[in-house]
Amino acid sequence: TSPVLEIPVGTAAVPNIDRDWFNNLAVRAIVKASNLMGNPIGFMWLRPTTQSVAQMKSVLKALKSKRVPVWVFMIHSSEITPCRVIKTENDVKAFKQRCLRIIEIAQEMGSKPATLREAALWVKKRGLIS
């Protein structure tokens, strides 16, 4: 009933397994080591502030394989300048590069960019909201 539409950011467990599995301490150590070596494993989301391009690409692949029709990529405007999370101008530049690269990858995988209004209309047209 609210006039505000909130669409959750895209997330996925990579590989596609139950999240509870990741709560084991030994598994967490393996996950951390694998991620450090560039092989994404774990619960990840489409957020360039905290996720690498490889991690976000894994999320996109998981969402596509599950036939999730909407992939939401989250960028807060406060993160586009040095802030608490992104501390220096060089960090901001790297953040912007991650943003641009994952958008390129998503388009290569067949995604179609949409404005918030277009997303809202898509959701409404399919009866997902009233």
Tab-separated table of N, CA, C and O in Angstrom:
chain	number	residue	atom	x	y	z
A	1	THR	N	0.809	-1.207	0.000
A	1	THR	CA	0.000	0.000	0.000
A	1	THR	C	0.848	1.265	0.000
A	1	THR	O	0.340	2.347	-0.151
A	2	SER	N	2.129	1.122	0.172
A	2	SER	CA	3.023	2.277	0.195
A	2	SER	C	3.309	2.755	-1.223
A	2	SER	O	3.409	1.949	-2.151
A	3	PRO	N	3.497	4.077	-1.416
A	3	PRO	CA	3.857	4.573	-2.741
A	3	PRO	C	5.333	4.335	-3.074
A	3	PRO	O	5.772	4.613	-4.174
A	4	VAL	N	6.076	3.798	-2.128
A	4	VAL	CA	7.504	3.549	-2.337
A	4	VAL	C	7.706	2.096	-2.745
A	4	VAL	O	7.230	1.177	-2.079
A	5	LEU	N	8.408	1.890	-3.857
A	5	LEU	CA	8.744	0.548	-4.312
A	5	LEU	C	10.177	0.257	-3.894
A	5	LEU	O	11.087	1.002	-4.236
A	6	GLU	N	10.361	-0.815	-3.149
A	6	GLU	CA	11.713	-1.216	-2.761
A	6	GLU	C	12.016	-2.542	-3.430
A	6	GLU	O	11.301	-3.528	-3.232
A	7	ILE	N	13.034	-2.548	-4.256
A	7	ILE	CA	13.443	-3.769	-4.950
A	7	ILE	C	14.758	-4.214	-4.319
A	7	ILE	O	15.726	-3.468	-4.313
A	8	PRO	N	14.809	-5.428	-3.769
A	8	PRO	CA	16.036	-5.863	-3.100
A	8	PRO	C	17.191	-6.051	-4.073
A	8	PRO	O	17.001	-6.419	-5.228
A	9	VAL	N	18.393	-5.800	-3.592
A	9	VAL	CA	19.592	-5.968	-4.393
A	9	VAL	C	19.778	-7.454	-4.714
A	9	VAL	O	19.358	-8.326	-3.952
A	10	GLY	N	20.379	-7.735	-5.877
A	10	GLY	CA	20.613	-9.115	-6.279
A	10	GLY	C	21.622	-9.798	-5.372
A	10	GLY	O	22.687	-9.258	-5.093
A	11	THR	N	21.260	-10.990	-4.895
A	11	THR	CA	22.135	-11.780	-4.035
A	11	THR	C	22.102	-13.235	-4.473
A	11	THR	O	21.149	-13.671	-5.116
A	12	ALA	N	23.141	-13.973	-4.103
A	12	ALA	CA	23.164	-15.403	-4.408
A	12	ALA	C	24.226	-16.097	-3.571
A	12	ALA	O	25.247	-15.494	-3.220
A	13	ALA	N	23.953	-17.344	-3.258
A	13	ALA	CA	24.974	-18.202	-2.667
A	13	ALA	C	25.731	-18.819	-3.827
A	13	ALA	O	25.136	-19.321	-4.772
A	14	VAL	N	27.037	-18.746	-3.779
A	14	VAL	CA	27.876	-19.266	-4.855
A	14	VAL	C	28.847	-20.277	-4.250
A	14	VAL	O	29.606	-19.923	-3.363
A	15	PRO	N	28.837	-21.538	-4.614
A	15	PRO	CA	27.903	-22.150	-5.543
A	15	PRO	C	26.495	-22.174	-4.953
A	15	PRO	O	26.307	-21.864	-3.789
A	16	ASN	N	25.526	-22.585	-5.748
A	16	ASN	CA	24.124	-22.544	-5.360
A	16	ASN	C	23.827	-23.624	-4.314
A	16	ASN	O	23.411	-24.719	-4.631
A	17	ILE	N	24.077	-23.286	-3.052
A	17	ILE	CA	23.823	-24.216	-1.945
A	17	ILE	C	23.188	-23.452	-0.801
A	17	ILE	O	23.153	-22.231	-0.801
A	18	ASP	N	22.709	-24.158	0.177
A	18	ASP	CA	22.052	-23.550	1.334
A	18	ASP	C	23.014	-22.641	2.089
A	18	ASP	O	24.154	-23.010	2.357
A	19	ARG	N	22.544	-21.453	2.462
A	19	ARG	CA	23.372	-20.476	3.194
A	19	ARG	C	23.867	-21.014	4.528
A	19	ARG	O	24.948	-20.670	4.984
A	20	ASP	N	23.060	-21.849	5.207
A	20	ASP	CA	23.466	-22.363	6.519
A	20	ASP	C	24.786	-23.131	6.445
A	20	ASP	O	25.547	-23.173	7.399
A	21	TRP	N	25.048	-23.721	5.297
A	21	TRP	CA	26.282	-24.466	5.087
A	21	TRP	C	27.499	-23.584	5.336
A	21	TRP	O	28.517	-24.035	5.829
A	22	PHE	N	27.384	-22.290	5.023
A	22	PHE	CA	28.497	-21.359	5.147
A	22	PHE	C	28.793	-20.956	6.600
A	22	PHE	O	29.759	-20.277	6.865
A	23	ASN	N	27.948	-21.359	7.548
A	23	ASN	CA	28.140	-20.960	8.948
A	23	ASN	C	29.169	-21.806	9.690
A	23	ASN	O	29.586	-21.457	10.783
A	24	ASN	N	29.601	-22.904	9.128
A	24	ASN	CA	30.619	-23.753	9.729
A	24	ASN	C	31.972	-23.044	9.674
A	24	ASN	O	32.358	-22.508	8.638
A	25	LEU	N	32.717	-23.031	10.800
A	25	LEU	CA	34.005	-22.307	10.862
A	25	LEU	C	35.029	-22.833	9.862
A	25	LEU	O	35.754	-22.054	9.246
A	26	ALA	N	35.096	-24.159	9.706
A	26	ALA	CA	36.047	-24.728	8.739
A	26	ALA	C	35.674	-24.302	7.319
A	26	ALA	O	36.548	-23.952	6.518
A	27	VAL	N	34.388	-24.315	7.017
A	27	VAL	CA	33.926	-23.904	5.692
A	27	VAL	C	34.244	-22.433	5.466
A	27	VAL	O	34.691	-22.037	4.390
A	28	ARG	N	34.066	-21.602	6.490
A	28	ARG	CA	34.378	-20.173	6.361
A	28	ARG	C	35.850	-19.954	6.013
A	28	ARG	O	36.180	-19.084	5.218
A	29	ALA	N	36.733	-20.742	6.610
A	29	ALA	CA	38.164	-20.615	6.318
A	29	ALA	C	38.449	-20.986	4.858
A	29	ALA	O	39.219	-20.309	4.173
A	30	ILE	N	37.808	-22.040	4.389
A	30	ILE	CA	37.975	-22.457	2.994
A	30	ILE	C	37.434	-21.387	2.057
A	30	ILE	O	38.053	-21.041	1.054
A	31	VAL	N	36.265	-20.836	2.401
A	31	VAL	CA	35.646	-19.790	1.596
A	31	VAL	C	36.561	-18.575	1.511
A	31	VAL	O	36.799	-18.024	0.432
A	32	LYS	N	37.109	-18.162	2.651
A	32	LYS	CA	37.994	-16.990	2.677
A	32	LYS	C	39.226	-17.222	1.809
A	32	LYS	O	39.615	-16.368	1.007
A	33	ALA	N	39.837	-18.388	1.943
A	33	ALA	CA	41.030	-18.705	1.153
A	33	ALA	C	40.692	-18.739	-0.340
A	33	ALA	O	41.440	-18.201	-1.160
A	34	SER	N	39.570	-19.334	-0.672
A	34	SER	CA	39.156	-19.419	-2.074
A	34	SER	C	38.915	-18.032	-2.658
A	34	SER	O	39.346	-17.733	-3.774
A	35	ASN	N	38.246	-17.168	-1.895
A	35	ASN	CA	37.993	-15.803	-2.366
A	35	ASN	C	39.291	-15.032	-2.553
A	35	ASN	O	39.438	-14.273	-3.513
A	36	LEU	N	40.230	-15.213	-1.638
A	36	LEU	CA	41.529	-14.536	-1.755
A	36	LEU	C	42.282	-14.983	-3.002
A	36	LEU	O	43.046	-14.218	-3.575
A	37	MET	N	42.045	-16.227	-3.426
A	37	MET	CA	42.713	-16.762	-4.618
A	37	MET	C	41.941	-16.433	-5.893
A	37	MET	O	42.313	-16.869	-6.975
A	38	GLY	N	40.839	-15.663	-5.765
A	38	GLY	CA	40.085	-15.259	-6.941
A	38	GLY	C	39.009	-16.222	-7.386
A	38	GLY	O	38.495	-16.118	-8.492
A	39	ASN	N	38.667	-17.188	-6.531
A	39	ASN	CA	37.608	-18.149	-6.829
A	39	ASN	C	36.439	-17.901	-5.890
A	39	ASN	O	36.415	-18.431	-4.781
A	40	PRO	N	35.476	-17.087	-6.297
A	40	PRO	CA	34.395	-16.693	-5.402
A	40	PRO	C	33.559	-17.857	-4.890
A	40	PRO	O	33.109	-18.698	-5.659
A	41	ILE	N	33.405	-17.908	-3.581
A	41	ILE	CA	32.528	-18.860	-2.901
A	41	ILE	C	31.885	-18.097	-1.753
A	41	ILE	O	32.536	-17.314	-1.078
A	42	GLY	N	30.623	-18.352	-1.513
A	42	GLY	CA	29.954	-17.768	-0.361
A	42	GLY	C	28.705	-17.010	-0.759
A	42	GLY	O	28.286	-17.026	-1.914
A	43	PHE	N	28.098	-16.343	0.222
A	43	PHE	CA	26.911	-15.541	-0.034
A	43	PHE	C	27.377	-14.163	-0.482
A	43	PHE	O	28.095	-13.485	0.239
A	44	MET	N	26.986	-13.753	-1.682
A	44	MET	CA	27.461	-12.503	-2.264
A	44	MET	C	26.294	-11.698	-2.806
A	44	MET	O	25.215	-12.219	-3.008
A	45	TRP	N	26.568	-10.439	-3.071
A	45	TRP	CA	25.518	-9.562	-3.595
A	45	TRP	C	26.092	-8.589	-4.594
A	45	TRP	O	27.302	-8.406	-4.682
A	46	LEU	N	25.207	-7.957	-5.344
A	46	LEU	CA	25.631	-7.019	-6.385
A	46	LEU	C	25.851	-5.642	-5.772
A	46	LEU	O	25.070	-4.720	-5.969
A	47	ARG	N	26.927	-5.534	-5.016
A	47	ARG	CA	27.259	-4.261	-4.369
A	47	ARG	C	28.763	-4.030	-4.495
A	47	ARG	O	29.567	-4.673	-3.805
A	48	PRO	N	29.164	-3.107	-5.362
A	48	PRO	CA	30.589	-2.916	-5.640
A	48	PRO	C	31.397	-2.349	-4.475
A	48	PRO	O	32.616	-2.368	-4.512
A	49	THR	N	30.730	-1.862	-3.447
A	49	THR	CA	31.453	-1.350	-2.278
A	49	THR	C	32.166	-2.477	-1.546
A	49	THR	O	33.280	-2.309	-1.076
A	50	THR	N	31.500	-3.632	-1.473
A	50	THR	CA	32.036	-4.736	-0.671
A	50	THR	C	32.390	-5.975	-1.475
A	50	THR	O	32.974	-6.905	-0.931
A	51	GLN	N	32.034	-6.004	-2.752
A	51	GLN	CA	32.251	-7.194	-3.562
A	51	GLN	C	33.170	-6.887	-4.742
A	51	GLN	O	33.102	-5.806	-5.322
A	52	SER	N	33.983	-7.864	-5.097
A	52	SER	CA	34.866	-7.720	-6.260
A	52	SER	C	34.062	-7.969	-7.533
A	52	SER	O	32.942	-8.484	-7.496
A	53	VAL	N	34.659	-7.647	-8.667
A	53	VAL	CA	34.013	-7.913	-9.953
A	53	VAL	C	33.777	-9.418	-10.102
A	53	VAL	O	32.704	-9.845	-10.532
A	54	ALA	N	34.757	-10.235	-9.725
A	54	ALA	CA	34.610	-11.690	-9.841
A	54	ALA	C	33.443	-12.193	-8.981
A	54	ALA	O	32.670	-13.049	-9.416
A	55	GLN	N	33.303	-11.660	-7.776
A	55	GLN	CA	32.204	-12.066	-6.910
A	55	GLN	C	30.861	-11.649	-7.508
A	55	GLN	O	29.914	-12.440	-7.539
A	56	MET	N	30.778	-10.412	-7.999
A	56	MET	CA	29.523	-9.943	-8.583
A	56	MET	C	29.182	-10.712	-9.856
A	56	MET	O	28.017	-11.008	-10.122
A	57	LYS	N	30.195	-11.055	-10.643
A	57	LYS	CA	29.952	-11.848	-11.852
A	57	LYS	C	29.391	-13.217	-11.473
A	57	LYS	O	28.487	-13.736	-12.140
A	58	SER	N	29.879	-13.796	-10.391
A	58	SER	CA	29.351	-15.074	-9.918
A	58	SER	C	27.887	-14.945	-9.524
A	58	SER	O	27.085	-15.844	-9.771
A	59	VAL	N	27.528	-13.817	-8.903
A	59	VAL	CA	26.127	-13.571	-8.542
A	59	VAL	C	25.277	-13.486	-9.807
A	59	VAL	O	24.203	-14.096	-9.890
A	60	LEU	N	25.749	-12.731	-10.806
A	60	LEU	CA	25.001	-12.610	-12.063
A	60	LEU	C	24.782	-13.976	-12.708
A	60	LEU	O	23.681	-14.283	-13.170
A	61	LYS	N	25.816	-14.802	-12.718
A	61	LYS	CA	25.688	-16.143	-13.306
A	61	LYS	C	24.659	-16.967	-12.536
A	61	LYS	O	23.849	-17.686	-13.130
A	62	ALA	N	24.704	-16.878	-11.195
A	62	ALA	CA	23.748	-17.632	-10.382
A	62	ALA	C	22.327	-17.144	-10.617
A	62	ALA	O	21.385	-17.943	-10.762
A	63	LEU	N	22.129	-15.819	-10.682
A	63	LEU	CA	20.797	-15.268	-10.922
A	63	LEU	C	20.281	-15.681	-12.298
A	63	LEU	O	19.109	-16.043	-12.456
A	64	LYS	N	21.165	-15.644	-13.287
A	64	LYS	CA	20.761	-16.031	-14.646
A	64	LYS	C	20.399	-17.514	-14.686
A	64	LYS	O	19.396	-17.889	-15.291
A	65	SER	N	21.196	-18.359	-14.041
A	65	SER	CA	20.911	-19.801	-14.064
A	65	SER	C	19.605	-20.130	-13.341
A	65	SER	O	18.933	-21.087	-13.687
A	66	LYS	N	19.235	-19.313	-12.355
A	66	LYS	CA	17.968	-19.508	-11.636
A	66	LYS	C	16.803	-18.816	-12.347
A	66	LYS	O	15.684	-18.844	-11.865
A	67	ARG	N	17.120	-18.167	-13.470
A	67	ARG	CA	16.121	-17.443	-14.265
A	67	ARG	C	15.440	-16.326	-13.466
A	67	ARG	O	14.252	-16.081	-13.619
A	68	VAL	N	16.227	-15.661	-12.631
A	68	VAL	CA	15.728	-14.493	-11.908
A	68	VAL	C	15.623	-13.363	-12.925
A	68	VAL	O	16.616	-13.015	-13.569
A	69	PRO	N	14.422	-12.789	-13.108
A	69	PRO	CA	14.230	-11.840	-14.201
A	69	PRO	C	14.771	-10.433	-13.966
A	69	PRO	O	14.994	-9.700	-14.912
A	70	VAL	N	15.010	-10.052	-12.704
A	70	VAL	CA	15.481	-8.699	-12.414
A	70	VAL	C	16.754	-8.796	-11.584
A	70	VAL	O	16.763	-9.420	-10.521
A	71	TRP	N	17.805	-8.174	-12.078
A	71	TRP	CA	19.081	-8.131	-11.357
A	71	TRP	C	19.282	-6.704	-10.872
A	71	TRP	O	19.428	-5.793	-11.679
A	72	VAL	N	19.294	-6.503	-9.584
A	72	VAL	CA	19.410	-5.160	-9.037
A	72	VAL	C	20.832	-4.949	-8.534
A	72	VAL	O	21.328	-5.676	-7.684
A	73	PHE	N	21.449	-3.929	-9.080
A	73	PHE	CA	22.826	-3.544	-8.782
A	73	PHE	C	22.756	-2.301	-7.904
A	73	PHE	O	22.116	-1.332	-8.273
A	74	MET	N	23.358	-2.332	-6.717
A	74	MET	CA	23.178	-1.253	-5.750
A	74	MET	C	24.400	-0.347	-5.649
A	74	MET	O	25.505	-0.814	-5.420
A	75	ILE	N	24.162	0.948	-5.826
A	75	ILE	CA	25.203	1.963	-5.643
A	75	ILE	C	24.582	3.096	-4.837
A	75	ILE	O	23.551	3.645	-5.232
A	76	HIS	N	25.174	3.418	-3.712
A	76	HIS	CA	24.706	4.559	-2.930
A	76	HIS	C	25.460	5.805	-3.390
A	76	HIS	O	26.676	5.761	-3.586
A	77	SER	N	24.750	6.912	-3.530
A	77	SER	CA	25.401	8.141	-3.983
A	77	SER	C	26.514	8.572	-3.034
A	77	SER	O	27.509	9.149	-3.461
A	78	SER	N	26.368	8.273	-1.759
A	78	SER	CA	27.403	8.663	-0.783
A	78	SER	C	28.709	7.919	-1.009
A	78	SER	O	29.758	8.324	-0.510
A	79	GLU	N	28.673	6.831	-1.765
A	79	GLU	CA	29.871	6.040	-2.009
A	79	GLU	C	30.669	6.520	-3.222
A	79	GLU	O	31.750	6.021	-3.490
A	80	ILE	N	30.152	7.487	-3.935
A	80	ILE	CA	30.826	7.960	-5.141
A	80	ILE	C	31.870	9.026	-4.806
A	80	ILE	O	32.593	9.499	-5.660
A	81	THR	N	31.988	9.380	-3.552
A	81	THR	CA	33.020	10.301	-3.073
A	81	THR	C	33.690	9.644	-1.864
A	81	THR	O	33.138	8.710	-1.293
A	82	PRO	N	34.873	10.085	-1.478
A	82	PRO	CA	35.491	9.489	-0.291
A	82	PRO	C	34.523	9.550	0.902
A	82	PRO	O	33.891	10.573	1.153
A	83	CYS	N	34.377	8.429	1.573
A	83	CYS	CA	33.452	8.337	2.697
A	83	CYS	C	33.987	7.331	3.705
A	83	CYS	O	35.115	6.869	3.588
A	84	ARG	N	33.149	6.957	4.653
A	84	ARG	CA	33.561	6.017	5.697
A	84	ARG	C	34.019	4.679	5.110
A	84	ARG	O	35.003	4.111	5.527
A	85	VAL	N	33.298	4.193	4.113
A	85	VAL	CA	33.600	2.887	3.527
A	85	VAL	C	34.680	2.967	2.451
A	85	VAL	O	35.571	2.125	2.368
A	86	ILE	N	34.601	3.988	1.610
A	86	ILE	CA	35.565	4.186	0.529
A	86	ILE	C	36.396	5.416	0.919
A	86	ILE	O	35.969	6.539	0.733
A	87	LYS	N	37.558	5.168	1.460
A	87	LYS	CA	38.286	6.197	2.196
A	87	LYS	C	39.046	7.231	1.369
A	87	LYS	O	39.174	8.366	1.768
A	88	THR	N	39.597	6.835	0.214
A	88	THR	CA	40.446	7.758	-0.543
A	88	THR	C	39.923	7.953	-1.962
A	88	THR	O	39.088	7.183	-2.449
A	89	GLU	N	40.453	8.952	-2.634
A	89	GLU	CA	40.067	9.207	-4.027
A	89	GLU	C	40.445	8.016	-4.914
A	89	GLU	O	39.708	7.659	-5.830
A	90	ASN	N	41.593	7.378	-4.639
A	90	ASN	CA	41.981	6.188	-5.409
A	90	ASN	C	40.996	5.050	-5.186
A	90	ASN	O	40.690	4.294	-6.115
A	91	ASP	N	40.504	4.905	-3.953
A	91	ASP	CA	39.485	3.892	-3.666
A	91	ASP	C	38.201	4.189	-4.445
A	91	ASP	O	37.540	3.276	-4.935
A	92	VAL	N	37.850	5.470	-4.558
A	92	VAL	CA	36.659	5.880	-5.316
A	92	VAL	C	36.850	5.514	-6.791
A	92	VAL	O	35.942	4.974	-7.432
A	93	LYS	N	38.031	5.771	-7.336
A	93	LYS	CA	38.305	5.429	-8.733
A	93	LYS	C	38.169	3.925	-8.960
A	93	LYS	O	37.578	3.486	-9.949
A	94	ALA	N	38.713	3.131	-8.040
A	94	ALA	CA	38.611	1.674	-8.156
A	94	ALA	C	37.145	1.235	-8.052
A	94	ALA	O	36.695	0.341	-8.783
A	95	PHE	N	36.399	1.868	-7.157
A	95	PHE	CA	34.971	1.590	-6.999
A	95	PHE	C	34.223	1.867	-8.306
A	95	PHE	O	33.431	1.044	-8.772
A	96	LYS	N	34.499	3.009	-8.912
A	96	LYS	CA	33.839	3.358	-10.175
A	96	LYS	C	34.185	2.351	-11.266
A	96	LYS	O	33.326	1.979	-12.076
A	97	GLN	N	35.438	1.897	-11.308
A	97	GLN	CA	35.836	0.908	-12.306
A	97	GLN	C	35.092	-0.418	-12.092
A	97	GLN	O	34.689	-1.064	-13.058
A	98	ARG	N	34.925	-0.831	-10.808
A	98	ARG	CA	34.153	-2.050	-10.522
A	98	ARG	C	32.709	-1.878	-11.016
A	98	ARG	O	32.139	-2.795	-11.601
A	99	CYS	N	32.140	-0.697	-10.775
A	99	CYS	CA	30.764	-0.421	-11.218
A	99	CYS	C	30.654	-0.558	-12.729
A	99	CYS	O	29.767	-1.261	-13.240
A	100	LEU	N	31.534	0.120	-13.444
A	100	LEU	CA	31.478	0.098	-14.907
A	100	LEU	C	31.714	-1.308	-15.454
A	100	LEU	O	31.033	-1.741	-16.389
A	101	ARG	N	32.653	-2.025	-14.861
A	101	ARG	CA	32.974	-3.368	-15.367
A	101	ARG	C	31.814	-4.342	-15.164
A	101	ARG	O	31.476	-5.104	-16.066
A	102	ILE	N	31.164	-4.295	-13.992
A	102	ILE	CA	30.079	-5.250	-13.764
A	102	ILE	C	28.864	-4.897	-14.622
A	102	ILE	O	28.126	-5.788	-15.060
A	103	ILE	N	28.674	-3.624	-14.927
A	103	ILE	CA	27.596	-3.238	-15.838
A	103	ILE	C	27.889	-3.795	-17.235
A	103	ILE	O	27.000	-4.334	-17.893
A	104	GLU	N	29.140	-3.696	-17.676
A	104	GLU	CA	29.529	-4.272	-18.971
A	104	GLU	C	29.267	-5.778	-18.992
A	104	GLU	O	28.719	-6.312	-19.960
A	105	ILE	N	29.673	-6.460	-17.933
A	105	ILE	CA	29.496	-7.919	-17.850
A	105	ILE	C	28.011	-8.273	-17.877
A	105	ILE	O	27.605	-9.202	-18.576
A	106	ALA	N	27.209	-7.530	-17.120
A	106	ALA	CA	25.765	-7.798	-17.092
A	106	ALA	C	25.161	-7.634	-18.482
A	106	ALA	O	24.341	-8.453	-18.914
A	107	GLN	N	25.584	-6.606	-19.203
A	107	GLN	CA	25.075	-6.399	-20.562
A	107	GLN	C	25.542	-7.512	-21.489
A	107	GLN	O	24.776	-7.981	-22.331
A	108	GLU	N	26.794	-7.962	-21.323
A	108	GLU	CA	27.295	-9.077	-22.127
A	108	GLU	C	26.484	-10.348	-21.862
A	108	GLU	O	26.349	-11.202	-22.730
A	109	MET	N	25.936	-10.470	-20.646
A	109	MET	CA	25.137	-11.639	-20.273
A	109	MET	C	23.668	-11.478	-20.662
A	109	MET	O	22.851	-12.345	-20.357
A	110	GLY	N	23.330	-10.369	-21.322
A	110	GLY	CA	21.981	-10.189	-21.826
A	110	GLY	C	21.079	-9.283	-21.008
A	110	GLY	O	19.884	-9.189	-21.293
A	111	SER	N	21.625	-8.607	-20.014
A	111	SER	CA	20.764	-7.727	-19.215
A	111	SER	C	20.402	-6.469	-20.000
A	111	SER	O	21.079	-6.088	-20.946
A	112	LYS	N	19.324	-5.848	-19.561
A	112	LYS	CA	18.862	-4.610	-20.181
A	112	LYS	C	18.737	-3.577	-19.059
A	112	LYS	O	17.915	-3.754	-18.155
A	113	PRO	N	19.520	-2.514	-19.097
A	113	PRO	CA	19.434	-1.494	-18.043
A	113	PRO	C	18.045	-0.862	-17.996
A	113	PRO	O	17.370	-0.744	-19.020
A	114	ALA	N	17.624	-0.467	-16.797
A	114	ALA	CA	16.321	0.169	-16.635
A	114	ALA	C	16.412	1.239	-15.555
A	114	ALA	O	17.191	1.110	-14.607
A	115	THR	N	15.592	2.263	-15.715
A	115	THR	CA	15.476	3.281	-14.675
A	115	THR	C	14.596	2.714	-13.557
A	115	THR	O	13.933	1.679	-13.727
A	116	LEU	N	14.556	3.399	-12.424
A	116	LEU	CA	13.679	2.966	-11.342
A	116	LEU	C	12.222	2.969	-11.795
A	116	LEU	O	11.451	2.074	-11.456
A	117	ARG	N	11.852	3.971	-12.572
A	117	ARG	CA	10.465	4.046	-13.081
A	117	ARG	C	10.166	2.849	-13.979
A	117	ARG	O	9.108	2.227	-13.867
A	118	GLU	N	11.087	2.527	-14.871
A	118	GLU	CA	10.885	1.374	-15.755
A	118	GLU	C	10.788	0.080	-14.947
A	118	GLU	O	9.956	-0.786	-15.250
A	119	ALA	N	11.596	-0.049	-13.923
A	119	ALA	CA	11.540	-1.242	-13.074
A	119	ALA	C	10.194	-1.328	-12.359
A	119	ALA	O	9.582	-2.396	-12.278
A	120	ALA	N	9.733	-0.191	-11.837
A	120	ALA	CA	8.438	-0.160	-11.152
A	120	ALA	C	7.303	-0.557	-12.102
A	120	ALA	O	6.414	-1.343	-11.731
A	121	LEU	N	7.335	-0.045	-13.325
A	121	LEU	CA	6.308	-0.391	-14.309
A	121	LEU	C	6.368	-1.877	-14.664
A	121	LEU	O	5.338	-2.531	-14.827
A	122	TRP	N	7.569	-2.421	-14.781
A	122	TRP	CA	7.751	-3.846	-15.087
A	122	TRP	C	7.134	-4.696	-13.988
A	122	TRP	O	6.407	-5.650	-14.253
A	123	VAL	N	7.413	-4.341	-12.737
A	123	VAL	CA	6.888	-5.081	-11.585
A	123	VAL	C	5.363	-4.972	-11.542
A	123	VAL	O	4.655	-5.960	-11.349
A	124	LYS	N	4.838	-3.768	-11.743
A	124	LYS	CA	3.384	-3.547	-11.695
A	124	LYS	C	2.680	-4.292	-12.821
A	124	LYS	O	1.641	-4.919	-12.620
A	125	LYS	N	3.247	-4.255	-14.025
A	125	LYS	CA	2.659	-4.915	-15.194
A	125	LYS	C	2.503	-6.413	-14.969
A	125	LYS	O	1.570	-7.038	-15.462
A	126	ARG	N	3.392	-7.005	-14.208
A	126	ARG	CA	3.363	-8.440	-13.949
A	126	ARG	C	2.553	-8.801	-12.695
A	126	ARG	O	2.548	-9.947	-12.252
A	127	GLY	N	1.890	-7.785	-12.122
A	127	GLY	CA	1.044	-8.041	-10.966
A	127	GLY	C	1.788	-8.356	-9.684
A	127	GLY	O	1.237	-8.957	-8.766
A	128	LEU	N	3.042	-7.972	-9.620
A	128	LEU	CA	3.836	-8.247	-8.431
A	128	LEU	C	3.577	-7.247	-7.313
A	128	LEU	O	3.946	-7.477	-6.170
A	129	ILE	N	2.959	-6.105	-7.673
A	129	ILE	CA	2.486	-5.124	-6.692
A	129	ILE	C	1.139	-4.619	-7.168
A	129	ILE	O	0.789	-4.754	-8.332
A	130	SER	N	0.392	-4.015	-6.253
A	130	SER	CA	-0.914	-3.485	-6.657
A	130	SER	C	-0.801	-2.018	-7.024
A	130	SER	O	0.141	-1.362	-6.737
